[in-house]
Structures are given as C-alpha cells and as structure tokens.
PDB file of C-alpha atoms in Angstrom:
ATOM      1  CA  ASP A   6       0.000   0.000   0.000  1.00 62.00           C
ATOM      2  CA  ALA A   7       1.674   3.182  -1.213  1.00 74.00           C
ATOM      3  CA  GLY A   8       1.701   6.060   1.200  1.00 91.00           C
ATOM      4  CA  VAL A   9       1.518   9.715   0.277  1.00 95.00           C
ATOM      5  CA  THR A  10       3.883  10.572  -2.548  1.00 96.00           C
ATOM      6  CA  GLN A  11       5.101  13.997  -3.620  1.00 97.00           C
ATOM      7  CA  SER A  12       7.053  15.305  -6.581  1.00 97.00           C
ATOM      8  CA  PRO A  13       9.524  16.691  -7.187  1.00 97.00           C
ATOM      9  CA  THR A  14      11.775  16.056  -4.195  1.00 96.00           C
ATOM     10  CA  HIS A  15      13.737  19.257  -4.607  1.00 96.00           C
ATOM     11  CA  LEU A  16      13.200  22.363  -6.680  1.00 96.00           C
ATOM     12  CA  ILE A  17      15.166  25.561  -7.194  1.00 98.00           C
ATOM     13  CA  LYS A  18      13.372  28.586  -8.612  1.00 98.00           C
ATOM     14  CA  THR A  19      14.129  32.239  -9.125  1.00 98.00           C
ATOM     15  CA  ARG A  20      12.222  35.049  -7.436  1.00 98.00           C
ATOM     16  CA  GLY A  21       9.163  36.011  -9.488  1.00 98.00           C
ATOM     17  CA  GLN A  22       8.768  32.618 -11.124  1.00 98.00           C
ATOM     18  CA  GLN A  23       5.865  30.218 -10.697  1.00 98.00           C
ATOM     19  CA  VAL A  24       6.025  26.655  -9.349  1.00 98.00           C
ATOM     20  CA  THR A  25       3.737  23.601  -9.292  1.00 98.00           C
ATOM     21  CA  LEU A  26       4.095  20.846  -6.724  1.00 98.00           C
ATOM     22  CA  ARG A  27       2.290  17.517  -6.946  1.00 98.00           C
ATOM     23  CA  CYS A  28       0.832  15.075  -4.437  1.00 98.00           C
ATOM     24  CA  SER A  29      -0.746  11.645  -4.647  1.00 97.00           C
ATOM     25  CA  PRO A  30      -2.710  10.676  -1.533  1.00 96.00           C
ATOM     26  CA  LYS A  31      -2.559   7.418   0.354  1.00 94.00           C
ATOM     27  CA  SER A  32      -4.713   4.721  -1.199  1.00 91.00           C
ATOM     28  CA  GLY A  33      -8.340   5.165  -0.174  1.00 89.00           C
ATOM     29  CA  HIS A  34      -7.920   8.764   0.980  1.00 93.00           C
ATOM     30  CA  ASP A  35      -9.910  11.498  -0.730  1.00 93.00           C
ATOM     31  CA  THR A  36      -8.906  14.593   1.252  1.00 92.00           C
ATOM     32  CA  VAL A  37      -5.613  16.391   0.675  1.00 95.00           C
ATOM     33  CA  SER A  38      -4.097  19.149   2.796  1.00 94.00           C
ATOM     34  CA  TRP A  39      -1.021  21.238   2.049  1.00 97.00           C
ATOM     35  CA  TYR A  40       1.391  22.660   4.607  1.00 96.00           C
ATOM     36  CA  GLN A  41       4.412  24.932   4.469  1.00 96.00           C
ATOM     37  CA  GLN A  42       7.261  24.131   6.854  1.00 94.00           C
ATOM     38  CA  ALA A  43       9.967  26.759   7.176  1.00 93.00           C
ATOM     39  CA  LEU A  44      13.337  25.644   8.491  1.00 89.00           C
ATOM     40  CA  GLY A  45      13.157  24.958  12.223  1.00 87.00           C
ATOM     41  CA  GLN A  46       9.419  25.586  12.413  1.00 90.00           C
ATOM     42  CA  GLY A  47       6.272  23.522  12.613  1.00 91.00           C
ATOM     43  CA  PRO A  48       4.132  23.012   9.510  1.00 93.00           C
ATOM     44  CA  GLN A  49       1.676  25.808   8.692  1.00 94.00           C
ATOM     45  CA  PHE A  50      -1.665  24.920   7.089  1.00 93.00           C
ATOM     46  CA  ILE A  51      -2.111  26.323   3.576  1.00 96.00           C
ATOM     47  CA  PHE A  52      -5.387  24.761   2.411  1.00 94.00           C
ATOM     48  CA  GLN A  53      -7.366  21.553   2.096  1.00 92.00           C
ATOM     49  CA  TYR A  54      -9.110  19.957  -0.879  1.00 94.00           C
ATOM     50  CA  TYR A  55     -12.046  17.582  -0.869  1.00 91.00           C
ATOM     51  CA  GLU A  56     -14.250  16.600  -3.802  1.00 91.00           C
ATOM     52  CA  GLU A  57     -12.113  18.811  -6.053  1.00 93.00           C
ATOM     53  CA  GLU A  58     -12.931  21.934  -4.076  1.00 93.00           C
ATOM     54  CA  GLU A  59     -10.979  24.014  -1.588  1.00 92.00           C
ATOM     55  CA  ARG A  60     -12.681  23.299   1.714  1.00 88.00           C
ATOM     56  CA  GLN A  61     -10.536  25.278   4.145  1.00 87.00           C
ATOM     57  CA  ARG A  62      -7.732  27.811   3.854  1.00 91.00           C
ATOM     58  CA  GLY A  63      -5.052  29.093   6.168  1.00 91.00           C
ATOM     59  CA  ASN A  64      -3.504  32.555   6.273  1.00 91.00           C
ATOM     60  CA  PHE A  65      -1.718  32.426   2.942  1.00 96.00           C
ATOM     61  CA  PRO A  66      -2.009  34.973   0.113  1.00 96.00           C
ATOM     62  CA  ASP A  67      -3.802  34.311  -3.165  1.00 96.00           C
ATOM     63  CA  ARG A  68      -0.437  33.605  -4.777  1.00 97.00           C
ATOM     64  CA  PHE A  69      -0.943  30.146  -3.310  1.00 98.00           C
ATOM     65  CA  SER A  70      -3.558  28.159  -5.177  1.00 97.00           C
ATOM     66  CA  GLY A  71      -4.368  24.538  -5.642  1.00 97.00           C
ATOM     67  CA  HIS A  72      -6.305  21.948  -7.488  1.00 97.00           C
ATOM     68  CA  GLN A  73      -7.604  18.462  -6.855  1.00 97.00           C
ATOM     69  CA  PHE A  74      -8.209  15.990  -9.645  1.00 97.00           C
ATOM     70  CA  PRO A  75     -10.919  13.305  -9.905  1.00 96.00           C
ATOM     71  CA  ASN A  76      -8.373  10.666  -8.826  1.00 95.00           C
ATOM     72  CA  TYR A  77      -7.850  12.715  -5.608  1.00 96.00           C
ATOM     73  CA  SER A  78      -4.306  13.757  -6.485  1.00 97.00           C
ATOM     74  CA  SER A  79      -3.555  17.411  -5.952  1.00 98.00           C
ATOM     75  CA  GLU A  80      -1.346  20.271  -7.080  1.00 98.00           C
ATOM     76  CA  LEU A  81      -0.082  23.298  -5.215  1.00 98.00           C
ATOM     77  CA  ASN A  82       0.748  26.337  -7.331  1.00 98.00           C
ATOM     78  CA  VAL A  83       2.680  29.326  -6.116  1.00 98.00           C
ATOM     79  CA  ASN A  84       2.929  32.437  -8.300  1.00 97.00           C
ATOM     80  CA  ALA A  85       5.343  35.360  -8.119  1.00 98.00           C
ATOM     81  CA  LEU A  86       7.747  33.495  -5.857  1.00 98.00           C
ATOM     82  CA  LEU A  87       9.387  35.365  -3.006  1.00 98.00           C
ATOM     83  CA  LEU A  88      12.558  34.458  -1.154  1.00 97.00           C
ATOM     84  CA  GLY A  89      10.370  33.799   1.892  1.00 97.00           C
ATOM     85  CA  ASP A  90       8.551  31.030   0.047  1.00 98.00           C
ATOM     86  CA  SER A  91      11.626  28.836   0.464  1.00 97.00           C
ATOM     87  CA  ALA A  92      10.448  25.941   2.626  1.00 96.00           C
ATOM     88  CA  LEU A  93       9.521  22.294   2.756  1.00 96.00           C
ATOM     89  CA  TYR A  94       6.032  21.840   1.309  1.00 97.00           C
ATOM     90  CA  LEU A  95       4.162  18.924   2.799  1.00 97.00           C
ATOM     91  CA  CYS A  96       1.101  17.171   1.533  1.00 97.00           C
ATOM     92  CA  ALA A  97      -1.095  15.166   3.887  1.00 95.00           C
ATOM     93  CA  SER A  98      -4.012  12.920   3.060  1.00 94.00           C
ATOM     94  CA  SER A  99      -6.941  11.725   5.119  1.00 89.00           C
ATOM     95  CA  LEU A 100     -10.541  10.622   5.014  1.00 85.00           C
ATOM     96  CA  PRO A 101     -13.057  13.453   5.483  1.00 72.00           C
ATOM     97  CA  ALA A 102     -14.443  12.074   8.729  1.00 71.00           C
ATOM     98  CA  ASP A 103     -11.061  11.028  10.106  1.00 75.00           C
ATOM     99  CA  ASP A 104      -8.736  13.290  12.084  1.00 76.00           C
ATOM    100  CA  GLU A 105      -5.627  11.270  11.262  1.00 84.00           C
ATOM    101  CA  GLN A 106      -3.502  12.792   8.529  1.00 88.00           C
ATOM    102  CA  TYR A 107      -0.660  10.985   6.781  1.00 91.00           C
ATOM    103  CA  PHE A 108       2.173  13.117   5.486  1.00 94.00           C
ATOM    104  CA  GLY A 109       4.306  12.723   2.421  1.00 95.00           C
ATOM    105  CA  PRO A 110       8.081  13.275   2.393  1.00 94.00           C
ATOM    106  CA  GLY A 111       7.687  16.838   1.159  1.00 96.00           C
ATOM    107  CA  THR A 112       9.103  18.962  -1.642  1.00 97.00           C
ATOM    108  CA  ARG A 113      12.023  21.206  -0.711  1.00 96.00           C
ATOM    109  CA  LEU A 114      11.592  24.514  -2.578  1.00 97.00           C
ATOM    110  CA  THR A 115      14.460  26.959  -2.694  1.00 97.00           C
ATOM    111  CA  VAL A 116      13.848  30.427  -4.135  1.00 98.00           C
ATOM    112  CA  THR A 117      16.959  32.370  -5.118  1.00 97.00           C
TER     113      THR A 117
ATOM    114  CA  GLN B 671      -0.703  34.133  17.408  1.00 64.00           C
ATOM    115  CA  GLN B 672       0.516  30.607  17.954  1.00 75.00           C
ATOM    116  CA  GLN B 673      -2.381  28.311  18.803  1.00 89.00           C
ATOM    117  CA  VAL B 674      -0.206  25.561  20.288  1.00 94.00           C
ATOM    118  CA  LYS B 675       2.880  26.373  22.356  1.00 96.00           C
ATOM    119  CA  GLN B 676       5.543  23.678  22.648  1.00 97.00           C
ATOM    120  CA  SER B 677       8.549  23.361  24.947  1.00 96.00           C
ATOM    121  CA  PRO B 678      11.409  22.819  25.221  1.00 97.00           C
ATOM    122  CA  GLN B 679      12.876  23.811  21.873  1.00 96.00           C
ATOM    123  CA  SER B 680      15.608  21.209  22.264  1.00 97.00           C
ATOM    124  CA  LEU B 681      16.270  18.322  24.618  1.00 97.00           C
ATOM    125  CA  ILE B 682      19.260  16.125  25.345  1.00 98.00           C
ATOM    126  CA  VAL B 683      18.637  12.828  27.126  1.00 98.00           C
ATOM    127  CA  GLN B 684      20.886   9.913  27.959  1.00 98.00           C
ATOM    128  CA  LYS B 685      20.073   6.510  26.517  1.00 97.00           C
ATOM    129  CA  GLY B 686      17.568   4.770  28.756  1.00 97.00           C
ATOM    130  CA  GLY B 687      16.263   8.033  30.189  1.00 97.00           C
ATOM    131  CA  ILE B 688      12.814   9.599  29.963  1.00 98.00           C
ATOM    132  CA  SER B 689      12.179  12.354  27.421  1.00 98.00           C
ATOM    133  CA  ILE B 690       9.342  14.750  28.238  1.00 98.00           C
ATOM    134  CA  ILE B 691       7.936  17.320  25.808  1.00 98.00           C
ATOM    135  CA  ASN B 692       5.139  19.688  26.752  1.00 98.00           C
ATOM    136  CA  CYS B 693       2.435  21.527  24.832  1.00 98.00           C
ATOM    137  CA  ALA B 694      -0.217  24.028  25.854  1.00 97.00           C
ATOM    138  CA  TYR B 695      -3.230  25.423  24.040  1.00 95.00           C
ATOM    139  CA  GLU B 696      -5.977  27.990  24.571  1.00 90.00           C
ATOM    140  CA  ASN B 697      -8.711  27.056  22.121  1.00 89.00           C
ATOM    141  CA  THR B 698     -11.239  24.847  23.910  1.00 88.00           C
ATOM    142  CA  ALA B 699     -12.613  23.764  20.524  1.00 89.00           C
ATOM    143  CA  PHE B 700      -9.577  21.515  20.037  1.00 91.00           C
ATOM    144  CA  ASP B 701     -10.571  17.899  20.444  1.00 90.00           C
ATOM    145  CA  TYR B 702      -7.807  15.820  18.879  1.00 91.00           C
ATOM    146  CA  PHE B 703      -4.166  16.001  19.910  1.00 94.00           C
ATOM    147  CA  PRO B 704      -1.581  14.029  17.900  1.00 94.00           C
ATOM    148  CA  TRP B 705       2.166  13.862  18.232  1.00 96.00           C
ATOM    149  CA  TYR B 706       4.358  13.592  15.170  1.00 96.00           C
ATOM    150  CA  GLN B 707       7.978  12.488  14.769  1.00 97.00           C
ATOM    151  CA  GLN B 708      10.047  13.953  11.970  1.00 95.00           C
ATOM    152  CA  PHE B 709      13.493  12.881  10.810  1.00 94.00           C
ATOM    153  CA  PRO B 710      15.639  15.223   8.684  1.00 89.00           C
ATOM    154  CA  GLY B 711      14.467  15.309   5.079  1.00 83.00           C
ATOM    155  CA  LYS B 712      11.287  13.357   5.837  1.00 88.00           C
ATOM    156  CA  GLY B 713       7.668  14.239   6.398  1.00 91.00           C
ATOM    157  CA  PRO B 714       6.139  14.040   9.886  1.00 93.00           C
ATOM    158  CA  ALA B 715       4.961  10.573  10.941  1.00 93.00           C
ATOM    159  CA  LEU B 716       2.108  10.054  13.399  1.00 92.00           C
ATOM    160  CA  LEU B 717       3.333   8.611  16.704  1.00 95.00           C
ATOM    161  CA  ILE B 718       0.366   8.655  19.036  1.00 95.00           C
ATOM    162  CA  ALA B 719      -2.785  10.729  19.525  1.00 94.00           C
ATOM    163  CA  ILE B 720      -5.337  11.401  22.248  1.00 94.00           C
ATOM    164  CA  ARG B 721      -8.801  12.884  22.656  1.00 91.00           C
ATOM    165  CA  PRO B 722      -9.804  14.986  25.694  1.00 90.00           C
ATOM    166  CA  ASP B 723     -12.085  12.326  27.156  1.00 91.00           C
ATOM    167  CA  VAL B 724      -9.064  10.394  28.491  1.00 92.00           C
ATOM    168  CA  SER B 725      -6.174  11.600  30.640  1.00 94.00           C
ATOM    169  CA  GLU B 726      -3.511   9.208  29.413  1.00 96.00           C
ATOM    170  CA  LYS B 727      -2.754   6.989  26.452  1.00 96.00           C
ATOM    171  CA  LYS B 728       0.164   4.611  26.163  1.00 96.00           C
ATOM    172  CA  GLU B 729       1.568   2.888  23.095  1.00 95.00           C
ATOM    173  CA  GLY B 730       4.779   0.996  23.696  1.00 96.00           C
ATOM    174  CA  ARG B 731       7.408   3.399  25.037  1.00 97.00           C
ATOM    175  CA  PHE B 732       5.314   6.465  24.150  1.00 97.00           C
ATOM    176  CA  THR B 733       2.732   7.969  26.520  1.00 97.00           C
ATOM    177  CA  ILE B 734       0.547  11.051  26.172  1.00 97.00           C
ATOM    178  CA  SER B 735      -0.617  12.714  29.371  1.00 96.00           C
ATOM    179  CA  PHE B 736      -3.543  15.088  28.958  1.00 96.00           C
ATOM    180  CA  ASN B 737      -4.750  17.706  31.444  1.00 94.00           C
ATOM    181  CA  LYS B 738      -7.986  19.178  30.125  1.00 93.00           C
ATOM    182  CA  SER B 739      -8.463  21.746  32.897  1.00 93.00           C
ATOM    183  CA  ALA B 740      -4.932  23.100  32.458  1.00 95.00           C
ATOM    184  CA  LYS B 741      -5.155  22.831  28.646  1.00 95.00           C
ATOM    185  CA  GLN B 742      -1.846  21.032  28.544  1.00 96.00           C
ATOM    186  CA  PHE B 743      -0.623  17.757  27.151  1.00 97.00           C
ATOM    187  CA  SER B 744       2.743  16.095  27.097  1.00 98.00           C
ATOM    188  CA  LEU B 745       4.655  13.297  25.403  1.00 98.00           C
ATOM    189  CA  HIS B 746       6.755  10.937  27.496  1.00 98.00           C
ATOM    190  CA  ILE B 747       9.284   8.684  25.800  1.00 98.00           C
ATOM    191  CA  MET B 748      10.378   5.959  28.187  1.00 97.00           C
ATOM    192  CA  ASP B 749      13.726   4.164  27.835  1.00 98.00           C
ATOM    193  CA  SER B 750      14.827   6.705  25.203  1.00 98.00           C
ATOM    194  CA  GLN B 751      17.063   5.304  22.448  1.00 97.00           C
ATOM    195  CA  PRO B 752      19.480   6.987  20.027  1.00 97.00           C
ATOM    196  CA  GLY B 753      17.064   6.036  17.229  1.00 97.00           C
ATOM    197  CA  ASP B 754      14.484   8.311  18.872  1.00 97.00           C
ATOM    198  CA  SER B 755      16.644  11.319  18.016  1.00 97.00           C
ATOM    199  CA  ALA B 756      14.359  13.426  15.823  1.00 97.00           C
ATOM    200  CA  THR B 757      12.147  16.496  15.951  1.00 97.00           C
ATOM    201  CA  TYR B 758       8.801  16.037  17.672  1.00 98.00           C
ATOM    202  CA  PHE B 759       5.734  18.142  16.991  1.00 96.00           C
ATOM    203  CA  CYS B 760       2.536  18.328  18.955  1.00 97.00           C
ATOM    204  CA  ALA B 761      -0.597  19.360  17.111  1.00 95.00           C
ATOM    205  CA  ALA B 762      -4.255  20.083  17.755  1.00 94.00           C
ATOM    206  CA  ILE B 763      -7.389  19.969  15.647  1.00 89.00           C
ATOM    207  CA  PRO B 764     -10.643  21.784  16.416  1.00 86.00           C
ATOM    208  CA  TYR B 765     -13.872  19.856  16.519  1.00 78.00           C
ATOM    209  CA  ASN B 766     -15.331  19.318  13.037  1.00 70.00           C
ATOM    210  CA  PHE B 767     -12.422  21.150  11.405  1.00 69.00           C
ATOM    211  CA  ASN B 768      -9.833  18.973   9.731  1.00 67.00           C
ATOM    212  CA  LYS B 769      -7.045  21.546  10.021  1.00 80.00           C
ATOM    213  CA  PHE B 770      -3.932  20.935  12.120  1.00 85.00           C
ATOM    214  CA  TYR B 771      -2.312  23.554  14.306  1.00 91.00           C
ATOM    215  CA  PHE B 772       1.268  22.488  14.993  1.00 93.00           C
ATOM    216  CA  GLY B 773       3.617  23.417  17.795  1.00 95.00           C
ATOM    217  CA  SER B 774       7.035  24.795  16.920  1.00 94.00           C
ATOM    218  CA  GLY B 775       8.819  21.477  17.489  1.00 96.00           C
ATOM    219  CA  THR B 776      11.314  19.938  19.921  1.00 97.00           C
ATOM    220  CA  LYS B 777      14.612  18.604  18.685  1.00 97.00           C
ATOM    221  CA  LEU B 778      15.446  15.526  20.749  1.00 98.00           C
ATOM    222  CA  ASN B 779      18.984  14.174  20.931  1.00 98.00           C
ATOM    223  CA  VAL B 780      19.422  10.879  22.770  1.00 97.00           C
ATOM    224  CA  LYS B 781      23.064  10.340  23.727  1.00 97.00           C
ATOM    225  CA  PRO B 782      24.358   6.740  23.615  1.00 93.00           C
TER     226      PRO B 782
END
C-alpha cells in the first residue's frame, strides 16, 4: 500500500517565477491538505481539498492556489515566488471524517 | 498568534532516560491532539494521539498525558534510544475542522 507521494523532491526557482508541486494521496484517501514548513518551524496549514474543491484555507495569500483531480491527487501552485517562500512543502491525506492525517516526504523549494 | 505552544525547543537525554515534551493550548474547541515524529528530510509521521475524554494513552514506550483543565498535554518517551533522536511536533485539531495547528517542534537528541 503506497503512502503519500510527492514530486519533485527538490526544486530551485528564481524570485518572481511560478512553481507547481504535486501530491498523490494514500490509497483510499480522498482529502488532501497542504502545509508549508519553514526551516526549524512547525508546519503551517495552507489549504485543504475535498471533492475537487478548496474546503478550508489558512492565512496564505492568493499567490498560493491549488487543485484536486478526480483521482484525488492534488497540485499546489505558487505564483510570483518570493525568497520567503523557500520551505519544505508537505502534503497530507486523510478521510473526510477522520482526524488522522498521513504526510508525504515533502518537496524542498528553494527560491533564489 | 501561535495556537499551540511547545517546549522545550531542544532536549538532550541519555540513553535509557525519559524524554518529556510539553504543549499548551488555549482554544477549547480543540478535540484531537496528535504527536508527530520527523526525521531530517522526511515528512512528519504520526506517533500517538489522544482525545480529551481520556487523561492518558500509552503505546509501547510512548505515553501522552492530557490535562484538560490546564489545557496542557505532554509526550513521554520511556527508555529513550538513540534512534528516537528526531524532531517532535505536537498538534491540535478543532472539533469538526480537519485543520492541524502544529507546535514549533522539539529537537530531541538521545546520547548513547
């Protein structure tokens, strides 16, 4: 049973560029959440997708957007990258009625 | 405003000792409290979780103690091993709201 997978593993972008990160949830899970983890900090909730719609959102600007596909996989898009967007981006999957979330290994984004 | 406050920031314990990490919260709507373990370059992995209707939960060497009136909960790692060296995060989820609030993390180093 595959767990949560994310791609790519690492990414280097230049300030002002746009980036797309991808996540495949754990088998059987239909809810995907995205988190940003700055170095030495705890993960911060970005948003959550269920039934292809954004269900909840944290305190992140509109530059952060997402999408969920019919197969429950998800993308996180970040426009107009800032140096402060450098972080580990984590995807977590769950069932809608279940509090347990399973995290992927993350995508390390570096903005130069 | 940080919803979940975690301490200490770092902890050094001798092999075989007890590691204790504490978290405190204010929002009484929180009703699920997991602990996650994270190794460098990996996503957080669920260790153990508790709901406020019990005061203690034990799984192997890991125990959560929960004090509802004080709005505090703690993780105890008994017989700590060098392989336990990692960063530990507490988290909390409000009732009916599948969004995690994480603490800032505790870096545990177990000396052999």
